[in-house]
Amino acid sequence: MLKNLINLIFPKLCSGCKNLLLKNEIILCSQCIHDLPFTLHHNLYPNEASKKFDGIIPIEFCSSMLYFHHDGIVQNLIHDLKYRNQQKIGTLLGNWYANDLKTIHEKFNFTEIIPVPLHSKRLEERGYNQVTTFCEAIAKGIEIPLNSNLLFRNRYSKTQTQKDKEHRKEVSNALFDVKFTNLDHNKHFLLVDDVITSGATLEACTRALLKIPDAKVSIITMAYTLS
Ligand SMILES: [Zn+2]
């Protein structure tokens, strides 16, 4: 009864279209689930996401789960996940994507999941890293560990999504770094971020991970920005 009352005062809305959710719907309404723009990158390699890194940095595999359109369902989902503490969205997407990634994992044999880290100051402001629940669901689904201690961010940089060369250079130089021991050698890291836009952040993270002897890096993201 209390739950009904709470629902009446704070009705649950679909993260995609902001319409009221039906009783049996969670996070997304069935129409939005039906309309989700899946990339199907995992069935196609090389693909448009992996091509971002061609000739720039060696990666083994790369795929994004969904297309990010401005004003679309995916933009709303990522916004709610990132700024409205809707961490369940990461779990939902991660559970779905883990199923798609099982055969990819059989082929590439990833050893650890590495989330792109937030700077500690940003983590303090937001209280959570928006990719954590997505990473946790995938780690569970393909049965490999999640390691949040290996890769870290050196310096605070403001939120920015510019795609210009200056930005790319800046992010690369802002530098991520790794703290590793002999036990981290010879691994295949599955690096995870929310959205690929320019690819600069993922490039900088990959550079850092490749400092580890005999490391291999693959990349997955929740969304891919069409530019
Ligand atoms: Zn909806």
JSON list of N, CA, C and O in Angstrom, two decimals, residues 78-121:
[
{"chain": "A", "resi": 78, "resn": "ILE", "atom": "N", "xyz": [21.72, 7.28, -20.80]},
{"chain": "A", "resi": 78, "resn": "ILE", "atom": "CA", "xyz": [23.07, 7.60, -20.32]},
{"chain": "A", "resi": 78, "resn": "ILE", "atom": "C", "xyz": [23.00, 8.80, -19.37]},
{"chain": "A", "resi": 78, "resn": "ILE", "atom": "O", "xyz": [23.70, 8.85, -18.36]},
{"chain": "A", "resi": 79, "resn": "HIS", "atom": "N", "xyz": [22.13, 9.76, -19.69]},
{"chain": "A", "resi": 79, "resn": "HIS", "atom": "CA", "xyz": [21.99, 10.93, -18.83]},
{"chain": "A", "resi": 79, "resn": "HIS", "atom": "C", "xyz": [21.47, 10.54, -17.44]},
{"chain": "A", "resi": 79, "resn": "HIS", "atom": "O", "xyz": [22.00, 10.97, -16.42]},
{"chain": "A", "resi": 80, "resn": "ASP", "atom": "N", "xyz": [20.46, 9.69, -17.42]},
{"chain": "A", "resi": 80, "resn": "ASP", "atom": "CA", "xyz": [19.92, 9.24, -16.13]},
{"chain": "A", "resi": 80, "resn": "ASP", "atom": "C", "xyz": [20.96, 8.44, -15.34]},
{"chain": "A", "resi": 80, "resn": "ASP", "atom": "O", "xyz": [21.05, 8.54, -14.12]},
{"chain": "A", "resi": 81, "resn": "LEU", "atom": "N", "xyz": [21.71, 7.64, -16.06]},
{"chain": "A", "resi": 81, "resn": "LEU", "atom": "CA", "xyz": [22.76, 6.83, -15.41]},
{"chain": "A", "resi": 81, "resn": "LEU", "atom": "C", "xyz": [23.85, 7.73, -14.83]},
{"chain": "A", "resi": 81, "resn": "LEU", "atom": "O", "xyz": [24.32, 7.52, -13.71]},
{"chain": "A", "resi": 82, "resn": "LYS", "atom": "N", "xyz": [24.20, 8.75, -15.59]},
{"chain": "A", "resi": 82, "resn": "LYS", "atom": "CA", "xyz": [25.36, 9.57, -15.24]},
{"chain": "A", "resi": 82, "resn": "LYS", "atom": "C", "xyz": [25.03, 10.64, -14.20]},
{"chain": "A", "resi": 82, "resn": "LYS", "atom": "O", "xyz": [25.82, 10.89, -13.30]},
{"chain": "A", "resi": 83, "resn": "TYR", "atom": "N", "xyz": [23.89, 11.27, -14.38]},
{"chain": "A", "resi": 83, "resn": "TYR", "atom": "CA", "xyz": [23.61, 12.45, -13.55]},
{"chain": "A", "resi": 83, "resn": "TYR", "atom": "C", "xyz": [22.45, 12.28, -12.58]},
{"chain": "A", "resi": 83, "resn": "TYR", "atom": "O", "xyz": [22.22, 13.14, -11.75]},
{"chain": "A", "resi": 84, "resn": "ARG", "atom": "N", "xyz": [21.68, 11.20, -12.70]},
{"chain": "A", "resi": 84, "resn": "ARG", "atom": "CA", "xyz": [20.53, 11.05, -11.82]},
{"chain": "A", "resi": 84, "resn": "ARG", "atom": "C", "xyz": [20.60, 9.77, -10.98]},
{"chain": "A", "resi": 84, "resn": "ARG", "atom": "O", "xyz": [19.58, 9.26, -10.53]},
{"chain": "A", "resi": 85, "resn": "ASN", "atom": "N", "xyz": [21.81, 9.29, -10.83]},
{"chain": "A", "resi": 85, "resn": "ASN", "atom": "CA", "xyz": [22.07, 8.15, -9.94]},
{"chain": "A", "resi": 85, "resn": "ASN", "atom": "C", "xyz": [21.22, 6.91, -10.27]},
{"chain": "A", "resi": 85, "resn": "ASN", "atom": "O", "xyz": [20.88, 6.14, -9.38]},
{"chain": "A", "resi": 86, "resn": "GLN", "atom": "N", "xyz": [20.88, 6.74, -11.54]},
{"chain": "A", "resi": 86, "resn": "GLN", "atom": "CA", "xyz": [20.10, 5.56, -11.94]},
{"chain": "A", "resi": 86, "resn": "GLN", "atom": "C", "xyz": [21.05, 4.43, -12.32]},
{"chain": "A", "resi": 86, "resn": "GLN", "atom": "O", "xyz": [21.15, 4.05, -13.49]},
{"chain": "A", "resi": 87, "resn": "GLN", "atom": "N", "xyz": [21.75, 3.92, -11.32]},
{"chain": "A", "resi": 87, "resn": "GLN", "atom": "CA", "xyz": [22.81, 2.94, -11.61]},
{"chain": "A", "resi": 87, "resn": "GLN", "atom": "C", "xyz": [22.27, 1.60, -12.10]},
{"chain": "A", "resi": 87, "resn": "GLN", "atom": "O", "xyz": [23.00, 0.81, -12.68]},
{"chain": "A", "resi": 88, "resn": "LYS", "atom": "N", "xyz": [20.97, 1.37, -11.87]},
{"chain": "A", "resi": 88, "resn": "LYS", "atom": "CA", "xyz": [20.35, 0.13, -12.37]},
{"chain": "A", "resi": 88, "resn": "LYS", "atom": "C", "xyz": [20.41, 0.04, -13.89]},
{"chain": "A", "resi": 88, "resn": "LYS", "atom": "O", "xyz": [20.33, -1.05, -14.46]},
{"chain": "A", "resi": 89, "resn": "ILE", "atom": "N", "xyz": [20.47, 1.20, -14.54]},
{"chain": "A", "resi": 89, "resn": "ILE", "atom": "CA", "xyz": [20.54, 1.22, -16.01]},
{"chain": "A", "resi": 89, "resn": "ILE", "atom": "C", "xyz": [21.79, 0.48, -16.48]},
{"chain": "A", "resi": 89, "resn": "ILE", "atom": "O", "xyz": [21.75, -0.30, -17.42]},
{"chain": "A", "resi": 90, "resn": "GLY", "atom": "N", "xyz": [22.91, 0.71, -15.78]},
{"chain": "A", "resi": 90, "resn": "GLY", "atom": "CA", "xyz": [24.16, 0.02, -16.13]},
{"chain": "A", "resi": 90, "resn": "GLY", "atom": "C", "xyz": [24.02, -1.49, -15.97]},
{"chain": "A", "resi": 90, "resn": "GLY", "atom": "O", "xyz": [24.51, -2.26, -16.80]},
{"chain": "A", "resi": 91, "resn": "THR", "atom": "N", "xyz": [23.32, -1.90, -14.93]},
{"chain": "A", "resi": 91, "resn": "THR", "atom": "CA", "xyz": [23.12, -3.34, -14.68]},
{"chain": "A", "resi": 91, "resn": "THR", "atom": "C", "xyz": [22.27, -3.94, -15.80]},
{"chain": "A", "resi": 91, "resn": "THR", "atom": "O", "xyz": [22.59, -5.01, -16.33]},
{"chain": "A", "resi": 92, "resn": "LEU", "atom": "N", "xyz": [21.19, -3.25, -16.14]},
{"chain": "A", "resi": 92, "resn": "LEU", "atom": "CA", "xyz": [20.30, -3.74, -17.19]},
{"chain": "A", "resi": 92, "resn": "LEU", "atom": "C", "xyz": [21.05, -3.91, -18.52]},
{"chain": "A", "resi": 92, "resn": "LEU", "atom": "O", "xyz": [21.02, -4.97, -19.14]},
{"chain": "A", "resi": 93, "resn": "LEU", "atom": "N", "xyz": [21.77, -2.86, -18.92]},
{"chain": "A", "resi": 93, "resn": "LEU", "atom": "CA", "xyz": [22.50, -2.92, -20.20]},
{"chain": "A", "resi": 93, "resn": "LEU", "atom": "C", "xyz": [23.61, -3.97, -20.12]},
{"chain": "A", "resi": 93, "resn": "LEU", "atom": "O", "xyz": [23.83, -4.71, -21.08]},
{"chain": "A", "resi": 94, "resn": "GLY", "atom": "N", "xyz": [24.29, -4.03, -18.98]},
{"chain": "A", "resi": 94, "resn": "GLY", "atom": "CA", "xyz": [25.39, -4.99, -18.82]},
{"chain": "A", "resi": 94, "resn": "GLY", "atom": "C", "xyz": [24.91, -6.43, -18.90]},
{"chain": "A", "resi": 94, "resn": "GLY", "atom": "O", "xyz": [25.55, -7.27, -19.51]},
{"chain": "A", "resi": 95, "resn": "ASN", "atom": "N", "xyz": [23.75, -6.69, -18.29]},
{"chain": "A", "resi": 95, "resn": "ASN", "atom": "CA", "xyz": [23.20, -8.06, -18.36]},
{"chain": "A", "resi": 95, "resn": "ASN", "atom": "C", "xyz": [22.88, -8.44, -19.80]},
{"chain": "A", "resi": 95, "resn": "ASN", "atom": "O", "xyz": [23.15, -9.56, -20.24]},
{"chain": "A", "resi": 96, "resn": "TRP", "atom": "N", "xyz": [22.30, -7.51, -20.55]},
{"chain": "A", "resi": 96, "resn": "TRP", "atom": "CA", "xyz": [21.99, -7.80, -21.95]},
{"chain": "A", "resi": 96, "resn": "TRP", "atom": "C", "xyz": [23.27, -8.03, -22.75]},
{"chain": "A", "resi": 96, "resn": "TRP", "atom": "O", "xyz": [23.39, -8.98, -23.52]},
{"chain": "A", "resi": 97, "resn": "TYR", "atom": "N", "xyz": [24.23, -7.11, -22.54]},
{"chain": "A", "resi": 97, "resn": "TYR", "atom": "CA", "xyz": [25.43, -7.17, -23.39]},
{"chain": "A", "resi": 97, "resn": "TYR", "atom": "C", "xyz": [26.31, -8.37, -23.06]},
{"chain": "A", "resi": 97, "resn": "TYR", "atom": "O", "xyz": [26.97, -8.91, -23.96]},
{"chain": "A", "resi": 98, "resn": "ALA", "atom": "N", "xyz": [26.31, -8.78, -21.80]},
{"chain": "A", "resi": 98, "resn": "ALA", "atom": "CA", "xyz": [27.12, -9.94, -21.42]},
{"chain": "A", "resi": 98, "resn": "ALA", "atom": "C", "xyz": [26.72, -11.16, -22.25]},
{"chain": "A", "resi": 98, "resn": "ALA", "atom": "O", "xyz": [27.58, -11.95, -22.68]},
{"chain": "A", "resi": 99, "resn": "ASN", "atom": "N", "xyz": [25.44, -11.29, -22.54]},
{"chain": "A", "resi": 99, "resn": "ASN", "atom": "CA", "xyz": [24.98, -12.41, -23.37]},
{"chain": "A", "resi": 99, "resn": "ASN", "atom": "C", "xyz": [25.59, -12.36, -24.76]},
{"chain": "A", "resi": 99, "resn": "ASN", "atom": "O", "xyz": [26.03, -13.37, -25.29]},
{"chain": "A", "resi": 100, "resn": "ASP", "atom": "N", "xyz": [25.59, -11.16, -25.34]},
{"chain": "A", "resi": 100, "resn": "ASP", "atom": "CA", "xyz": [26.18, -11.00, -26.68]},
{"chain": "A", "resi": 100, "resn": "ASP", "atom": "C", "xyz": [27.68, -11.25, -26.67]},
{"chain": "A", "resi": 100, "resn": "ASP", "atom": "O", "xyz": [28.26, -11.66, -27.67]},
{"chain": "A", "resi": 101, "resn": "LEU", "atom": "N", "xyz": [28.32, -10.94, -25.54]},
{"chain": "A", "resi": 101, "resn": "LEU", "atom": "CA", "xyz": [29.78, -10.99, -25.49]},
{"chain": "A", "resi": 101, "resn": "LEU", "atom": "C", "xyz": [30.33, -12.39, -25.17]},
{"chain": "A", "resi": 101, "resn": "LEU", "atom": "O", "xyz": [31.54, -12.61, -25.27]},
{"chain": "A", "resi": 102, "resn": "LYS", "atom": "N", "xyz": [29.45, -13.32, -24.83]},
{"chain": "A", "resi": 102, "resn": "LYS", "atom": "CA", "xyz": [29.94, -14.64, -24.43]},
{"chain": "A", "resi": 102, "resn": "LYS", "atom": "C", "xyz": [30.77, -15.31, -25.53]},
{"chain": "A", "resi": 102, "resn": "LYS", "atom": "O", "xyz": [31.86, -15.82, -25.27]},
{"chain": "A", "resi": 103, "resn": "THR", "atom": "N", "xyz": [30.28, -15.28, -26.76]},
{"chain": "A", "resi": 103, "resn": "THR", "atom": "CA", "xyz": [31.04, -15.94, -27.83]},
{"chain": "A", "resi": 103, "resn": "THR", "atom": "C", "xyz": [32.31, -15.15, -28.16]},
{"chain": "A", "resi": 103, "resn": "THR", "atom": "O", "xyz": [33.34, -15.74, -28.52]},
{"chain": "A", "resi": 104, "resn": "ILE", "atom": "N", "xyz": [32.24, -13.83, -28.03]},
{"chain": "A", "resi": 104, "resn": "ILE", "atom": "CA", "xyz": [33.43, -13.00, -28.26]},
{"chain": "A", "resi": 104, "resn": "ILE", "atom": "C", "xyz": [34.49, -13.35, -27.21]},
{"chain": "A", "resi": 104, "resn": "ILE", "atom": "O", "xyz": [35.68, -13.49, -27.53]},
{"chain": "A", "resi": 105, "resn": "HIS", "atom": "N", "xyz": [34.04, -13.52, -25.99]},
{"chain": "A", "resi": 105, "resn": "HIS", "atom": "CA", "xyz": [34.97, -13.86, -24.90]},
{"chain": "A", "resi": 105, "resn": "HIS", "atom": "C", "xyz": [35.61, -15.23, -25.14]},
{"chain": "A", "resi": 105, "resn": "HIS", "atom": "O", "xyz": [36.81, -15.42, -24.91]},
{"chain": "A", "resi": 106, "resn": "GLU", "atom": "N", "xyz": [34.83, -16.17, -25.66]},
{"chain": "A", "resi": 106, "resn": "GLU", "atom": "CA", "xyz": [35.39, -17.50, -25.98]},
{"chain": "A", "resi": 106, "resn": "GLU", "atom": "C", "xyz": [36.53, -17.37, -26.98]},
{"chain": "A", "resi": 106, "resn": "GLU", "atom": "O", "xyz": [37.53, -18.07, -26.92]},
{"chain": "A", "resi": 107, "resn": "LYS", "atom": "N", "xyz": [36.37, -16.44, -27.92]},
{"chain": "A", "resi": 107, "resn": "LYS", "atom": "CA", "xyz": [37.38, -16.27, -28.96]},
{"chain": "A", "resi": 107, "resn": "LYS", "atom": "C", "xyz": [38.60, -15.50, -28.44]},
{"chain": "A", "resi": 107, "resn": "LYS", "atom": "O", "xyz": [39.73, -15.85, -28.73]},
{"chain": "A", "resi": 108, "resn": "PHE", "atom": "N", "xyz": [38.36, -14.43, -27.69]},
{"chain": "A", "resi": 108, "resn": "PHE", "atom": "CA", "xyz": [39.46, -13.53, -27.31]},
{"chain": "A", "resi": 108, "resn": "PHE", "atom": "C", "xyz": [40.02, -13.79, -25.92]},
{"chain": "A", "resi": 108, "resn": "PHE", "atom": "O", "xyz": [41.10, -13.33, -25.60]},
{"chain": "A", "resi": 109, "resn": "ASN", "atom": "N", "xyz": [39.26, -14.48, -25.11]},
{"chain": "A", "resi": 109, "resn": "ASN", "atom": "CA", "xyz": [39.73, -14.85, -23.78]},
{"chain": "A", "resi": 109, "resn": "ASN", "atom": "C", "xyz": [40.21, -13.66, -22.94]},
{"chain": "A", "resi": 109, "resn": "ASN", "atom": "O", "xyz": [41.38, -13.56, -22.57]},
{"chain": "A", "resi": 110, "resn": "PHE", "atom": "N", "xyz": [39.30, -12.76, -22.63]},
{"chain": "A", "resi": 110, "resn": "PHE", "atom": "CA", "xyz": [39.63, -11.61, -21.80]},
{"chain": "A", "resi": 110, "resn": "PHE", "atom": "C", "xyz": [39.97, -12.10, -20.38]},
{"chain": "A", "resi": 110, "resn": "PHE", "atom": "O", "xyz": [39.40, -13.08, -19.91]},
{"chain": "A", "resi": 111, "resn": "THR", "atom": "N", "xyz": [40.86, -11.37, -19.71]},
{"chain": "A", "resi": 111, "resn": "THR", "atom": "CA", "xyz": [41.20, -11.82, -18.35]},
{"chain": "A", "resi": 111, "resn": "THR", "atom": "C", "xyz": [40.64, -10.91, -17.26]},
{"chain": "A", "resi": 111, "resn": "THR", "atom": "O", "xyz": [40.38, -11.38, -16.16]},
{"chain": "A", "resi": 112, "resn": "GLU", "atom": "N", "xyz": [40.49, -9.62, -17.58]},
{"chain": "A", "resi": 112, "resn": "GLU", "atom": "CA", "xyz": [40.01, -8.69, -16.55]},
{"chain": "A", "resi": 112, "resn": "GLU", "atom": "C", "xyz": [39.23, -7.55, -17.17]},
{"chain": "A", "resi": 112, "resn": "GLU", "atom": "O", "xyz": [39.57, -7.09, -18.26]},
{"chain": "A", "resi": 113, "resn": "ILE", "atom": "N", "xyz": [38.24, -7.07, -16.45]},
{"chain": "A", "resi": 113, "resn": "ILE", "atom": "CA", "xyz": [37.50, -5.89, -16.91]},
{"chain": "A", "resi": 113, "resn": "ILE", "atom": "C", "xyz": [38.05, -4.65, -16.22]},
{"chain": "A", "resi": 113, "resn": "ILE", "atom": "O", "xyz": [38.21, -4.63, -15.00]},
{"chain": "A", "resi": 114, "resn": "ILE", "atom": "N", "xyz": [38.35, -3.63, -17.02]},
{"chain": "A", "resi": 114, "resn": "ILE", "atom": "CA", "xyz": [38.92, -2.40, -16.48]},
{"chain": "A", "resi": 114, "resn": "ILE", "atom": "C", "xyz": [38.00, -1.22, -16.81]},
{"chain": "A", "resi": 114, "resn": "ILE", "atom": "O", "xyz": [37.87, -0.85, -17.98]},
{"chain": "A", "resi": 115, "resn": "PRO", "atom": "N", "xyz": [37.35, -0.65, -15.81]},
{"chain": "A", "resi": 115, "resn": "PRO", "atom": "CA", "xyz": [36.51, 0.53, -16.10]},
{"chain": "A", "resi": 115, "resn": "PRO", "atom": "C", "xyz": [37.39, 1.76, -16.34]},
{"chain": "A", "resi": 115, "resn": "PRO", "atom": "O", "xyz": [38.42, 1.92, -15.68]},
{"chain": "A", "resi": 116, "resn": "VAL", "atom": "N", "xyz": [36.99, 2.62, -17.28]},
{"chain": "A", "resi": 116, "resn": "VAL", "atom": "CA", "xyz": [37.68, 3.91, -17.41]},
{"chain": "A", "resi": 116, "resn": "VAL", "atom": "C", "xyz": [37.43, 4.68, -16.11]},
{"chain": "A", "resi": 116, "resn": "VAL", "atom": "O", "xyz": [36.29, 4.87, -15.72]},
{"chain": "A", "resi": 117, "resn": "PRO", "atom": "N", "xyz": [38.50, 5.07, -15.42]},
{"chain": "A", "resi": 117, "resn": "PRO", "atom": "CA", "xyz": [38.30, 5.69, -14.10]},
{"chain": "A", "resi": 117, "resn": "PRO", "atom": "C", "xyz": [37.88, 7.15, -14.18]},
{"chain": "A", "resi": 117, "resn": "PRO", "atom": "O", "xyz": [38.27, 7.86, -15.11]},
{"chain": "A", "resi": 118, "resn": "LEU", "atom": "N", "xyz": [37.10, 7.56, -13.21]},
{"chain": "A", "resi": 118, "resn": "LEU", "atom": "CA", "xyz": [36.83, 8.98, -13.02]},
{"chain": "A", "resi": 118, "resn": "LEU", "atom": "C", "xyz": [37.95, 9.52, -12.15]},
{"chain": "A", "resi": 118, "resn": "LEU", "atom": "O", "xyz": [38.49, 8.78, -11.33]},
{"chain": "A", "resi": 119, "resn": "HIS", "atom": "N", "xyz": [38.25, 10.79, -12.27]},
{"chain": "A", "resi": 119, "resn": "HIS", "atom": "CA", "xyz": [39.20, 11.37, -11.34]},
{"chain": "A", "resi": 119, "resn": "HIS", "atom": "C", "xyz": [38.56, 11.37, -9.95]},
{"chain": "A", "resi": 119, "resn": "HIS", "atom": "O", "xyz": [37.34, 11.50, -9.82]},
{"chain": "A", "resi": 120, "resn": "SER", "atom": "N", "xyz": [39.39, 11.23, -8.93]},
{"chain": "A", "resi": 120, "resn": "SER", "atom": "CA", "xyz": [38.86, 11.10, -7.57]},
{"chain": "A", "resi": 120, "resn": "SER", "atom": "C", "xyz": [37.96, 12.28, -7.18]},
{"chain": "A", "resi": 120, "resn": "SER", "atom": "O", "xyz": [36.98, 12.11, -6.46]},
{"chain": "A", "resi": 121, "resn": "LYS", "atom": "N", "xyz": [38.27, 13.48, -7.71]},
{"chain": "A", "resi": 121, "resn": "LYS", "atom": "CA", "xyz": [37.46, 14.65, -7.37]},
{"chain": "A", "resi": 121, "resn": "LYS", "atom": "C", "xyz": [36.05, 14.52, -7.97]},
{"chain": "A", "resi": 121, "resn": "LYS", "atom": "O", "xyz": [35.05, 14.82, -7.33]}
]
